[in-house]
Amino acid sequence: MADWRDVLLVDGYNMIGGWPFLAKLANSSMHEARDMLLEKLADYQAYSGLRVVVIFDAYRVPGLGKSYTQGKVQVFFTKEKETADECIERLVGEFSHRRRKIYVATSDLIEQHVIFARGALRLSARELLNEVEQSEREVKRKITKEQTKSRNTLDGKLPPDVRQMFERWRRE
């Protein structure tokens, strides 16, 4: 069965540089910054239902051209001599379908003018961060709202951190 979900393509290193807490973390550990970005985007994917694809320039890590899935987020490392912008342009071509919207989260507006001319929608690093934070607030609000339920129910007896873990599993 074909996957007709809307797609969010994320330039990973642009987001790491554009999200202040990740940029600060990247100064000490780029690996941890990448992992935190993928974790945040996995939670956002579960909340939004979008197909999330994160692209990293492979010149910063070994294993050129590899891809894998972490949670429900697809991760691509570009091929040798391919930039993240070129990879995103290639993926937009692969994902294009008239029933699907494609969002591209990047800070490289000029480099991506071709895909935006094809109809892809742009999200800046700040806009994506705002959406991710909003989804986190909504999930927390839902969890705390459900805490007011009767203590006689099973979910009323669970601590908030366990309820949050179950909510994450339910969305996956």
Phi, psi and omega in degrees: 000134182288149178263108184260011180296153172294154187241139172245114176261127185240125172281102190303311183289333173297318180291320178299318179287334184267344178260114188308317182291330177282322178298319178295317179293325182296333178298328180261326182205104178295325180299315179295322179296317177298316180297318180294320177300314181296323178295314179298318181288331176294318177296318179296320179299316180296324180284316187275332184082359178290153170277118185254127178234124180250130182245129176243141171292123186286351181295344180268351181219153175286165177090055183302137174078009182275159175215152178203172178245129176241111190067237175247016178261129176273135182240128178240135167252129188297160176285169179300134180064019176248129178277166176298324180297318177294320179296317178299317179299319178295316181293325176300319177298320180289323184272350184298131177199145186293342179264007186234136172264143177239123177254139179236118178262108183204158173260354183266070183299316184293318181294337184258017183301330180294313183289328177289330175291333177280353177111000176293149182257137185264139169238130175281169178301319181293319179296317179294318178300318178299318179294319179296315180295322178297318179295322177296318178297320180296318179294316179297320179298317180296319180294315180290327177296319180287343178292337181283356178296167182301139177289354179280345179269159182299314182292336177288341182265349183275143175292156183303322182293326177289319178298321179295320178297315178297323179296319178298315179297320181297321181287336178281000000 
